[in-house]
Amino acid sequence: EKGGYEHFMLKEIFEQPKSIHDTLRGRLLVEEGIIKMAGIWDNLERLNQAKKITIIACGTSWHAGLIGEYLIEEFARIPVEVEYASEFRYRNPIITEKDIVIAISQSGETADTMAAIKLAKERGAFVYGICNVVDSSIARVTDAGSYTHAGPEIGVASTKAFTAQLTILSLIALKLGKHNGQLSNQEFMRLITELDTIPQKVQEALESTHEITKEIAKNFVDAQNFLYLGRGYNFPAALEGALKLKEISYIHAEGYPAAEMKHGPIALIDENMPIVIIAPKQGHYDKIVSNVQEIKARKGKVIAVVNKGDTQVASVADYVIEIPETSECFSPIIASVPLQLLSYYVAVYRGNNVDQPRNLAKSVTVE
Ligand code: F6R
């Protein structure tokens, strides 16, 4: 059932062109110029009149939520807060019947997320679910929702479910923005046309990054620490890259917004510190270039994820990984591919059980 792959995780990484395509199918209708999502359409007024949207989730799903915040605020101009479900449920949050809560969960069974939903519902909030497992507890308890059609995810480290969550959040943000007038029709059309190309670009990213990430990974088998840096939409992508590495390689890794480096983490940088930098053309590129220069001045080892044909970052980085260019808002989907592969190969070379890392469970049904 691993379809010729050595691990489920690698199979699931390679399934992403299909899982993203399946998540878009029947929803993104480029020729008609519409996004069809019954859960959003049926509750459009309520959603678009929300004073605030609170996204609750754990782990990787929480990282997807952070990108959801950028998407919804940029395109629908509705204020969004993202919270760890475990914090939300115990801190007496300000939630009323005027609130919208979006709960994100691959398994649909995470105990803290479930408890946070119950609390939000008790206070009268409208709860929208984004789940992967059909008919899961969270899918059943939410008022409305959209499934990510990623298919079963067996590897404990979430990969294809994450990119499917980003796909759904993109659809939701664009649909809300189109209907509440915050997004011009022209901009909406440009963005959905680009979103439609994402499965193909993910396929290209798999092809252009597989061998190189495997090679790069060999150099970092004995690393003790890693930093992951990104800006804008790729800051949460950096957090997710670091989480992937921690989970399966057991190497300590931290994600940071690149500009925060000088407020502390820069003290860690020496010739032994690997730093993964996500630096696509669209997305604060010039600022990232200066961050890379700051790191190189301190002899850090830079692994740069750049767009094809990049010269500026590529000329100073120690290792270069090229991905196809896309709009900034979709770039975390593409950038995730080499980060997943890098963590996979580092873990494989360390001899770890990548599909079932120590101490972790696929669904965390206890708090
Ligand atoms: C990371 C991972 C976990 C889950 C988290 C939430 O690879 O698998 O961090 O993302 O436990 O799980 P779900 O999405 O099932 O609620």
Short mmCIF file of C-alpha atoms and ligand atoms in Angstrom, two decimals:
data_model
loop_
_atom_site.label_atom_id
_atom_site.label_comp_id
_atom_site.label_asym_id
_atom_site.label_seq_id
_atom_site.Cartn_x
_atom_site.Cartn_y
_atom_site.Cartn_z
CA GLU A 1 0.00 0.00 0.00
CA LYS A 2 3.02 2.27 0.02
CA GLY A 3 2.82 2.24 -3.75
CA GLY A 4 6.52 1.49 -4.21
CA TYR A 5 7.67 4.21 -1.82
CA GLU A 6 9.83 3.35 1.15
CA HIS A 7 7.58 5.15 3.61
CA PHE A 8 4.04 6.48 3.75
CA MET A 9 5.45 9.93 4.37
CA LEU A 10 7.31 9.97 1.06
CA LYS A 11 4.27 8.59 -0.74
CA GLU A 12 2.09 11.27 0.80
CA ILE A 13 4.56 14.04 -0.11
CA PHE A 14 4.41 12.82 -3.71
CA GLU A 15 0.62 12.62 -3.65
CA GLN A 16 0.29 16.37 -3.18
CA PRO A 17 -0.37 17.36 -6.79
CA LYS A 18 -3.34 14.98 -6.65
CA SER A 19 -4.53 15.82 -3.14
CA ILE A 20 -4.50 19.55 -3.91
CA HIS A 21 -6.22 18.92 -7.22
CA ASP A 22 -8.86 16.81 -5.44
CA THR A 23 -9.38 19.57 -2.88
CA LEU A 24 -9.95 22.09 -5.68
CA ARG A 25 -12.07 19.81 -7.83
CA GLY A 26 -15.72 20.85 -8.15
CA ARG A 27 -14.98 24.00 -6.13
CA LEU A 28 -12.66 26.07 -8.25
CA LEU A 29 -14.43 26.73 -11.53
CA VAL A 30 -12.09 29.06 -13.38
CA GLU A 31 -14.07 29.24 -16.62
CA GLU A 32 -17.25 30.24 -14.83
CA GLY A 33 -15.18 32.55 -12.64
CA ILE A 34 -16.59 31.14 -9.42
CA ILE A 35 -15.67 29.25 -6.29
CA LYS A 36 -18.36 26.79 -5.29
CA MET A 37 -18.46 25.88 -1.61
CA ALA A 38 -21.84 25.09 -0.13
CA GLY A 39 -20.67 25.54 3.48
CA ILE A 40 -19.53 29.09 2.74
CA TRP A 41 -22.37 30.00 0.39
CA ASP A 42 -25.09 28.87 2.81
CA ASN A 43 -23.63 31.01 5.59
CA LEU A 44 -22.24 33.87 3.54
CA GLU A 45 -23.99 36.71 5.32
CA ARG A 46 -23.02 35.50 8.73
CA LEU A 47 -19.42 34.97 7.69
CA ASN A 48 -19.01 38.27 5.91
CA GLN A 49 -20.62 40.25 8.72
CA ALA A 50 -18.30 38.78 11.32
CA LYS A 51 -16.41 41.37 13.33
CA LYS A 52 -13.74 38.79 13.95
CA ILE A 53 -12.85 35.25 12.96
CA THR A 54 -10.97 33.06 15.43
CA ILE A 55 -9.08 30.09 14.04
CA ILE A 56 -8.39 27.26 16.50
CA ALA A 57 -6.15 24.25 15.91
CA CYS A 58 -3.06 22.38 17.12
CA GLY A 59 0.33 21.60 15.61
CA THR A 60 0.57 21.61 11.84
CA SER A 61 -3.10 22.58 11.54
CA TRP A 62 -2.33 25.64 13.67
CA HIS A 63 0.40 26.59 11.20
CA ALA A 64 -2.16 26.32 8.39
CA GLY A 65 -4.37 28.58 10.51
CA LEU A 66 -1.64 31.25 10.65
CA ILE A 67 -1.49 31.28 6.86
CA GLY A 68 -5.30 31.38 6.88
CA GLU A 69 -5.07 34.58 8.90
CA TYR A 70 -2.86 36.20 6.25
CA LEU A 71 -5.19 35.02 3.47
CA ILE A 72 -8.49 36.07 5.05
CA GLU A 73 -7.19 39.41 6.26
CA GLU A 74 -5.60 40.23 2.90
CA PHE A 75 -8.47 39.23 0.65
CA ALA A 76 -11.63 39.49 2.78
CA ARG A 77 -10.37 42.20 5.17
CA ILE A 78 -11.97 40.48 8.18
CA PRO A 79 -9.85 40.52 11.37
CA VAL A 80 -8.55 37.05 12.23
CA GLU A 81 -6.99 35.68 15.38
CA VAL A 82 -5.28 32.30 15.48
CA GLU A 83 -5.14 30.37 18.72
CA TYR A 84 -3.82 27.09 19.99
CA ALA A 85 -6.96 25.15 20.92
CA SER A 86 -5.34 24.17 24.22
CA GLU A 87 -4.88 27.83 25.21
CA PHE A 88 -8.22 29.02 23.93
CA ARG A 89 -10.19 26.46 25.91
CA TYR A 90 -8.67 27.38 29.27
CA ARG A 91 -8.42 31.16 29.12
CA ASN A 92 -12.02 32.32 29.12
CA PRO A 93 -11.82 33.79 25.60
CA ILE A 94 -14.09 36.65 24.50
CA ILE A 95 -16.47 34.83 22.19
CA THR A 96 -20.15 35.65 21.64
CA GLU A 97 -22.93 34.73 19.22
CA LYS A 98 -21.48 37.34 16.85
CA ASP A 99 -18.28 35.37 16.46
CA ILE A 100 -17.11 32.96 13.81
CA VAL A 101 -14.72 30.21 14.80
CA ILE A 102 -12.87 28.12 12.22
CA ALA A 103 -11.54 24.83 13.59
CA ILE A 104 -8.87 23.05 11.56
CA SER A 105 -8.06 19.38 12.13
CA GLN A 106 -6.73 16.65 9.88
CA SER A 107 -7.97 13.79 12.05
CA GLY A 108 -11.08 15.53 13.30
CA GLU A 109 -10.44 13.88 16.67
CA THR A 110 -7.95 16.14 18.46
CA ALA A 111 -9.13 16.46 22.07
CA ASP A 112 -8.09 20.06 22.65
CA THR A 113 -9.61 21.24 19.38
CA MET A 114 -12.82 19.41 20.19
CA ALA A 115 -13.01 20.98 23.65
CA ALA A 116 -12.35 24.45 22.20
CA ILE A 117 -15.19 23.97 19.71
CA LYS A 118 -17.56 22.95 22.50
CA LEU A 119 -16.67 26.07 24.45
CA ALA A 120 -17.19 28.30 21.39
CA LYS A 121 -20.54 26.68 20.72
CA GLU A 122 -21.68 27.09 24.32
CA ARG A 123 -21.06 30.80 23.87
CA GLY A 124 -23.15 30.88 20.73
CA ALA A 125 -20.39 31.19 18.12
CA PHE A 126 -20.84 29.78 14.65
CA VAL A 127 -18.21 27.08 14.15
CA TYR A 128 -16.87 26.16 10.72
CA GLY A 129 -14.80 22.98 10.42
CA ILE A 130 -11.95 22.13 8.08
CA CYS A 131 -11.32 18.41 8.51
CA ASN A 132 -9.74 15.69 6.42
CA VAL A 133 -11.38 12.63 7.95
CA VAL A 134 -14.97 12.35 6.77
CA ASP A 135 -17.56 12.01 9.52
CA SER A 136 -14.94 12.53 12.25
CA SER A 137 -16.05 13.91 15.62
CA ILE A 138 -15.08 17.50 14.76
CA ALA A 139 -16.73 17.28 11.34
CA ARG A 140 -19.93 16.18 13.05
CA VAL A 141 -20.00 18.74 15.84
CA THR A 142 -19.31 21.84 13.72
CA ASP A 143 -22.16 23.95 12.25
CA ALA A 144 -20.81 23.81 8.70
CA GLY A 145 -17.53 23.06 7.03
CA SER A 146 -15.43 21.96 4.09
CA TYR A 147 -13.45 18.77 3.83
CA THR A 148 -9.88 18.72 2.62
CA HIS A 149 -9.85 15.90 0.09
CA ALA A 150 -6.31 14.78 0.85
CA GLY A 151 -7.24 11.12 1.30
CA PRO A 152 -6.01 9.02 4.24
CA GLU A 153 -2.81 10.35 5.79
CA ILE A 154 -0.90 7.50 7.45
CA GLY A 155 2.50 9.06 8.17
CA VAL A 156 2.38 10.66 11.60
CA ALA A 157 4.06 13.82 10.30
CA SER A 158 1.40 15.73 8.43
CA THR A 159 2.28 16.66 4.84
CA LYS A 160 -0.49 16.43 2.26
CA ALA A 161 -3.15 17.34 4.82
CA PHE A 162 -1.30 20.60 5.49
CA THR A 163 -1.15 21.68 1.84
CA ALA A 164 -4.81 20.68 1.42
CA GLN A 165 -5.68 22.88 4.42
CA LEU A 166 -3.86 25.79 2.76
CA THR A 167 -5.84 25.10 -0.41
CA ILE A 168 -9.18 25.24 1.42
CA LEU A 169 -8.20 28.38 3.31
CA SER A 170 -7.24 30.03 0.00
CA LEU A 171 -10.63 29.15 -1.47
CA ILE A 172 -12.47 30.48 1.59
CA ALA A 173 -10.53 33.76 1.67
CA LEU A 174 -11.02 34.39 -2.04
CA LYS A 175 -14.69 33.51 -1.93
CA LEU A 176 -15.39 35.76 1.05
CA GLY A 177 -13.43 38.61 -0.53
CA LYS A 178 -15.26 38.26 -3.83
CA HIS A 179 -18.69 38.38 -2.21
CA ASN A 180 -18.01 41.13 0.32
CA GLY A 181 -16.56 43.41 -2.31
CA GLN A 182 -13.05 43.60 -0.90
CA LEU A 183 -11.56 41.81 -3.88
CA SER A 184 -12.03 43.22 -7.36
CA ASN A 185 -13.27 40.84 -10.00
CA GLN A 186 -10.07 41.28 -11.92
CA GLU A 187 -7.91 40.41 -8.92
CA PHE A 188 -10.20 37.50 -8.06
CA MET A 189 -9.83 36.13 -11.58
CA ARG A 190 -6.07 36.55 -11.52
CA LEU A 191 -5.81 34.70 -8.21
CA ILE A 192 -8.12 31.80 -9.07
CA THR A 193 -6.34 31.34 -12.39
CA GLU A 194 -3.08 31.08 -10.47
CA LEU A 195 -4.57 28.77 -7.81
CA ASP A 196 -5.62 26.44 -10.60
CA THR A 197 -1.96 26.01 -11.61
CA ILE A 198 -0.82 25.03 -8.11
CA PRO A 199 -1.14 21.23 -8.49
CA GLN A 200 1.08 21.43 -11.59
CA LYS A 201 3.59 23.69 -9.83
CA VAL A 202 3.71 21.33 -6.85
CA GLN A 203 4.48 18.54 -9.34
CA GLU A 204 7.29 20.66 -10.80
CA ALA A 205 8.58 21.38 -7.30
CA LEU A 206 8.69 17.66 -6.51
CA GLU A 207 10.70 17.06 -9.66
CA SER A 208 13.07 19.99 -9.22
CA THR A 209 13.74 19.50 -5.49
CA HIS A 210 13.72 15.75 -4.81
CA GLU A 211 17.30 14.90 -5.74
CA ILE A 212 18.83 18.09 -4.41
CA THR A 213 17.15 17.89 -0.99
CA LYS A 214 18.34 14.30 -0.72
CA GLU A 215 21.90 15.45 -1.41
CA ILE A 216 21.70 18.42 0.94
CA ALA A 217 20.27 16.25 3.74
CA LYS A 218 23.48 14.14 3.78
CA ASN A 219 25.41 17.15 5.03
CA PHE A 220 23.21 17.70 8.04
CA VAL A 221 22.75 14.25 9.52
CA ASP A 222 24.73 15.24 12.60
CA ALA A 223 23.36 18.75 13.01
CA GLN A 224 22.15 19.61 16.50
CA ASN A 225 20.10 22.65 15.62
CA PHE A 226 18.41 24.26 12.66
CA LEU A 227 16.83 27.64 12.10
CA TYR A 228 14.04 28.18 9.57
CA LEU A 229 13.35 31.71 8.42
CA GLY A 230 10.68 33.27 6.24
CA ARG A 231 8.72 36.49 5.97
CA GLY A 232 5.07 37.24 5.33
CA TYR A 233 3.16 34.17 4.20
CA ASN A 234 6.34 32.15 4.49
CA PHE A 235 6.88 32.85 8.17
CA PRO A 236 4.30 30.19 9.12
CA ALA A 237 5.82 27.98 6.41
CA ALA A 238 9.13 28.31 8.29
CA LEU A 239 7.43 27.25 11.54
CA GLU A 240 6.00 24.22 9.78
CA GLY A 241 9.37 23.33 8.21
CA ALA A 242 10.97 23.39 11.66
CA LEU A 243 8.19 21.26 13.16
CA LYS A 244 8.62 18.63 10.42
CA LEU A 245 12.34 18.38 11.12
CA LYS A 246 11.85 18.13 14.90
CA GLU A 247 9.18 15.48 14.66
CA ILE A 248 10.97 12.94 12.56
CA SER A 249 14.70 13.68 12.79
CA TYR A 250 14.70 14.68 16.48
CA ILE A 251 16.98 17.59 15.65
CA HIS A 252 16.09 20.76 17.47
CA ALA A 253 14.73 23.35 15.05
CA GLU A 254 13.06 26.71 15.38
CA GLY A 255 11.15 28.80 12.91
CA TYR A 256 11.30 32.58 13.01
CA PRO A 257 10.16 35.55 11.01
CA ALA A 258 13.43 36.45 9.26
CA ALA A 259 13.44 40.01 10.62
CA GLU A 260 13.21 38.76 14.22
CA MET A 261 16.63 37.19 13.86
CA LYS A 262 18.41 40.31 14.98
CA HIS A 263 16.32 40.40 18.13
CA GLY A 264 17.93 37.30 19.56
CA PRO A 265 18.49 34.21 17.44
CA ILE A 266 21.36 35.84 15.55
CA ALA A 267 23.46 35.13 18.66
CA LEU A 268 23.22 31.42 17.79
CA ILE A 269 24.74 31.78 14.35
CA ASP A 270 28.18 30.37 13.69
CA GLU A 271 29.68 28.04 11.09
CA ASN A 272 27.81 25.10 12.61
CA MET A 273 24.32 26.54 12.34
CA PRO A 274 22.24 25.45 9.35
CA ILE A 275 19.63 28.03 8.38
CA VAL A 276 16.86 27.28 5.94
CA ILE A 277 15.61 30.46 4.30
CA ILE A 278 12.45 30.67 2.25
CA ALA A 279 13.10 33.42 -0.29
CA PRO A 280 10.70 33.45 -3.22
CA LYS A 281 10.70 36.42 -5.61
CA GLN A 282 7.24 37.56 -4.61
CA GLY A 283 7.36 38.24 -0.91
CA HIS A 284 9.75 40.75 0.64
CA TYR A 285 12.60 39.49 -1.51
CA ASP A 286 14.96 42.43 -0.97
CA LYS A 287 14.55 42.21 2.76
CA ILE A 288 15.33 38.51 2.69
CA VAL A 289 18.47 39.17 0.63
CA SER A 290 19.79 41.41 3.39
CA ASN A 291 18.90 38.79 6.02
CA VAL A 292 20.93 36.23 4.08
CA GLN A 293 23.88 38.61 3.95
CA GLU A 294 23.70 39.11 7.72
CA ILE A 295 23.81 35.36 8.22
CA LYS A 296 26.68 34.82 5.81
CA ALA A 297 28.68 37.55 7.57
CA ARG A 298 28.47 35.29 10.64
CA LYS A 299 29.34 32.16 8.66
CA GLY A 300 25.97 30.41 9.07
CA LYS A 301 25.25 27.63 6.56
CA VAL A 302 22.45 28.87 4.34
CA ILE A 303 20.05 26.51 2.60
CA ALA A 304 17.94 28.79 0.42
CA VAL A 305 14.60 27.96 -1.14
CA VAL A 306 14.35 30.32 -4.12
CA ASN A 307 12.50 30.68 -7.39
CA LYS A 308 13.93 29.21 -10.55
CA GLY A 309 16.56 31.44 -12.04
CA ASP A 310 17.29 33.34 -8.83
CA THR A 311 20.79 34.81 -8.76
CA GLN A 312 20.96 37.22 -5.82
CA VAL A 313 20.25 34.84 -2.94
CA ALA A 314 21.65 31.90 -4.87
CA SER A 315 25.05 33.58 -5.24
CA VAL A 316 25.58 33.83 -1.48
CA ALA A 317 23.76 30.72 -0.22
CA ASP A 318 25.64 27.49 0.51
CA TYR A 319 22.86 25.32 -0.91
CA VAL A 320 20.15 26.35 -3.33
CA ILE A 321 16.76 24.71 -3.85
CA GLU A 322 14.71 26.02 -6.78
CA ILE A 323 10.91 26.04 -6.83
CA PRO A 324 8.48 27.48 -9.40
CA GLU A 325 7.27 31.04 -8.94
CA THR A 326 3.72 31.81 -7.83
CA SER A 327 1.75 34.57 -6.10
CA GLU A 328 3.04 35.21 -2.60
CA CYS A 329 -0.20 33.99 -1.01
CA PHE A 330 0.19 30.51 -2.52
CA SER A 331 3.96 30.24 -2.14
CA PRO A 332 3.82 28.34 1.20
CA ILE A 333 2.13 25.47 -0.64
CA ILE A 334 5.03 25.18 -3.06
CA ALA A 335 7.77 25.94 -0.51
CA SER A 336 6.46 23.18 1.76
CA VAL A 337 7.52 20.52 -0.71
CA PRO A 338 11.33 20.84 -0.35
CA LEU A 339 11.01 21.43 3.41
CA GLN A 340 9.07 18.18 3.78
CA LEU A 341 11.63 16.33 1.63
CA LEU A 342 14.58 17.78 3.52
CA SER A 343 13.22 16.67 6.90
CA TYR A 344 12.31 13.28 5.44
CA TYR A 345 15.82 12.59 4.13
CA VAL A 346 17.62 13.88 7.22
CA ALA A 347 15.46 11.51 9.31
CA VAL A 348 15.99 8.58 6.93
CA TYR A 349 19.77 9.06 7.00
CA ARG A 350 19.64 9.11 10.78
CA GLY A 351 17.92 5.73 10.67
CA ASN A 352 14.70 6.94 12.25
CA ASN A 353 11.26 5.48 11.84
CA VAL A 354 9.83 8.36 9.85
CA ASP A 355 6.28 7.07 9.65
CA GLN A 356 6.03 6.50 13.38
CA PRO A 357 8.34 8.87 15.19
CA ARG A 358 8.93 8.23 18.88
CA ASN A 359 6.44 9.65 21.37
CA LEU A 360 3.98 10.85 18.73
CA ALA A 361 0.50 9.65 17.79
CA LYS A 362 -1.46 10.34 14.63
CA SER A 363 -4.44 11.65 16.49
CA VAL A 364 -4.02 13.19 19.90
CA THR A 365 -7.25 12.22 21.61
CA VAL A 366 -6.03 13.00 25.11
CA GLU A 367 -5.22 16.52 26.25
C1 F6R B 1 2.42 17.44 12.82
C2 F6R B 1 1.29 16.77 13.38
C3 F6R B 1 0.59 17.33 14.57
C4 F6R B 1 -0.86 17.56 14.23
C5 F6R B 1 -1.67 18.00 15.46
C6 F6R B 1 -3.11 18.33 15.10
O1 F6R B 1 2.99 16.77 11.76
O2 F6R B 1 0.88 15.77 12.85
O3 F6R B 1 1.20 18.51 15.00
O4 F6R B 1 -0.92 18.52 13.21
O5 F6R B 1 -1.65 16.98 16.41
O6 F6R B 1 -3.75 17.23 14.54
P1 F6R B 1 -5.11 17.37 13.76
O7 F6R B 1 -4.87 18.18 12.58
O8 F6R B 1 -5.51 15.95 13.44
O9 F6R B 1 -6.09 18.02 14.71
#
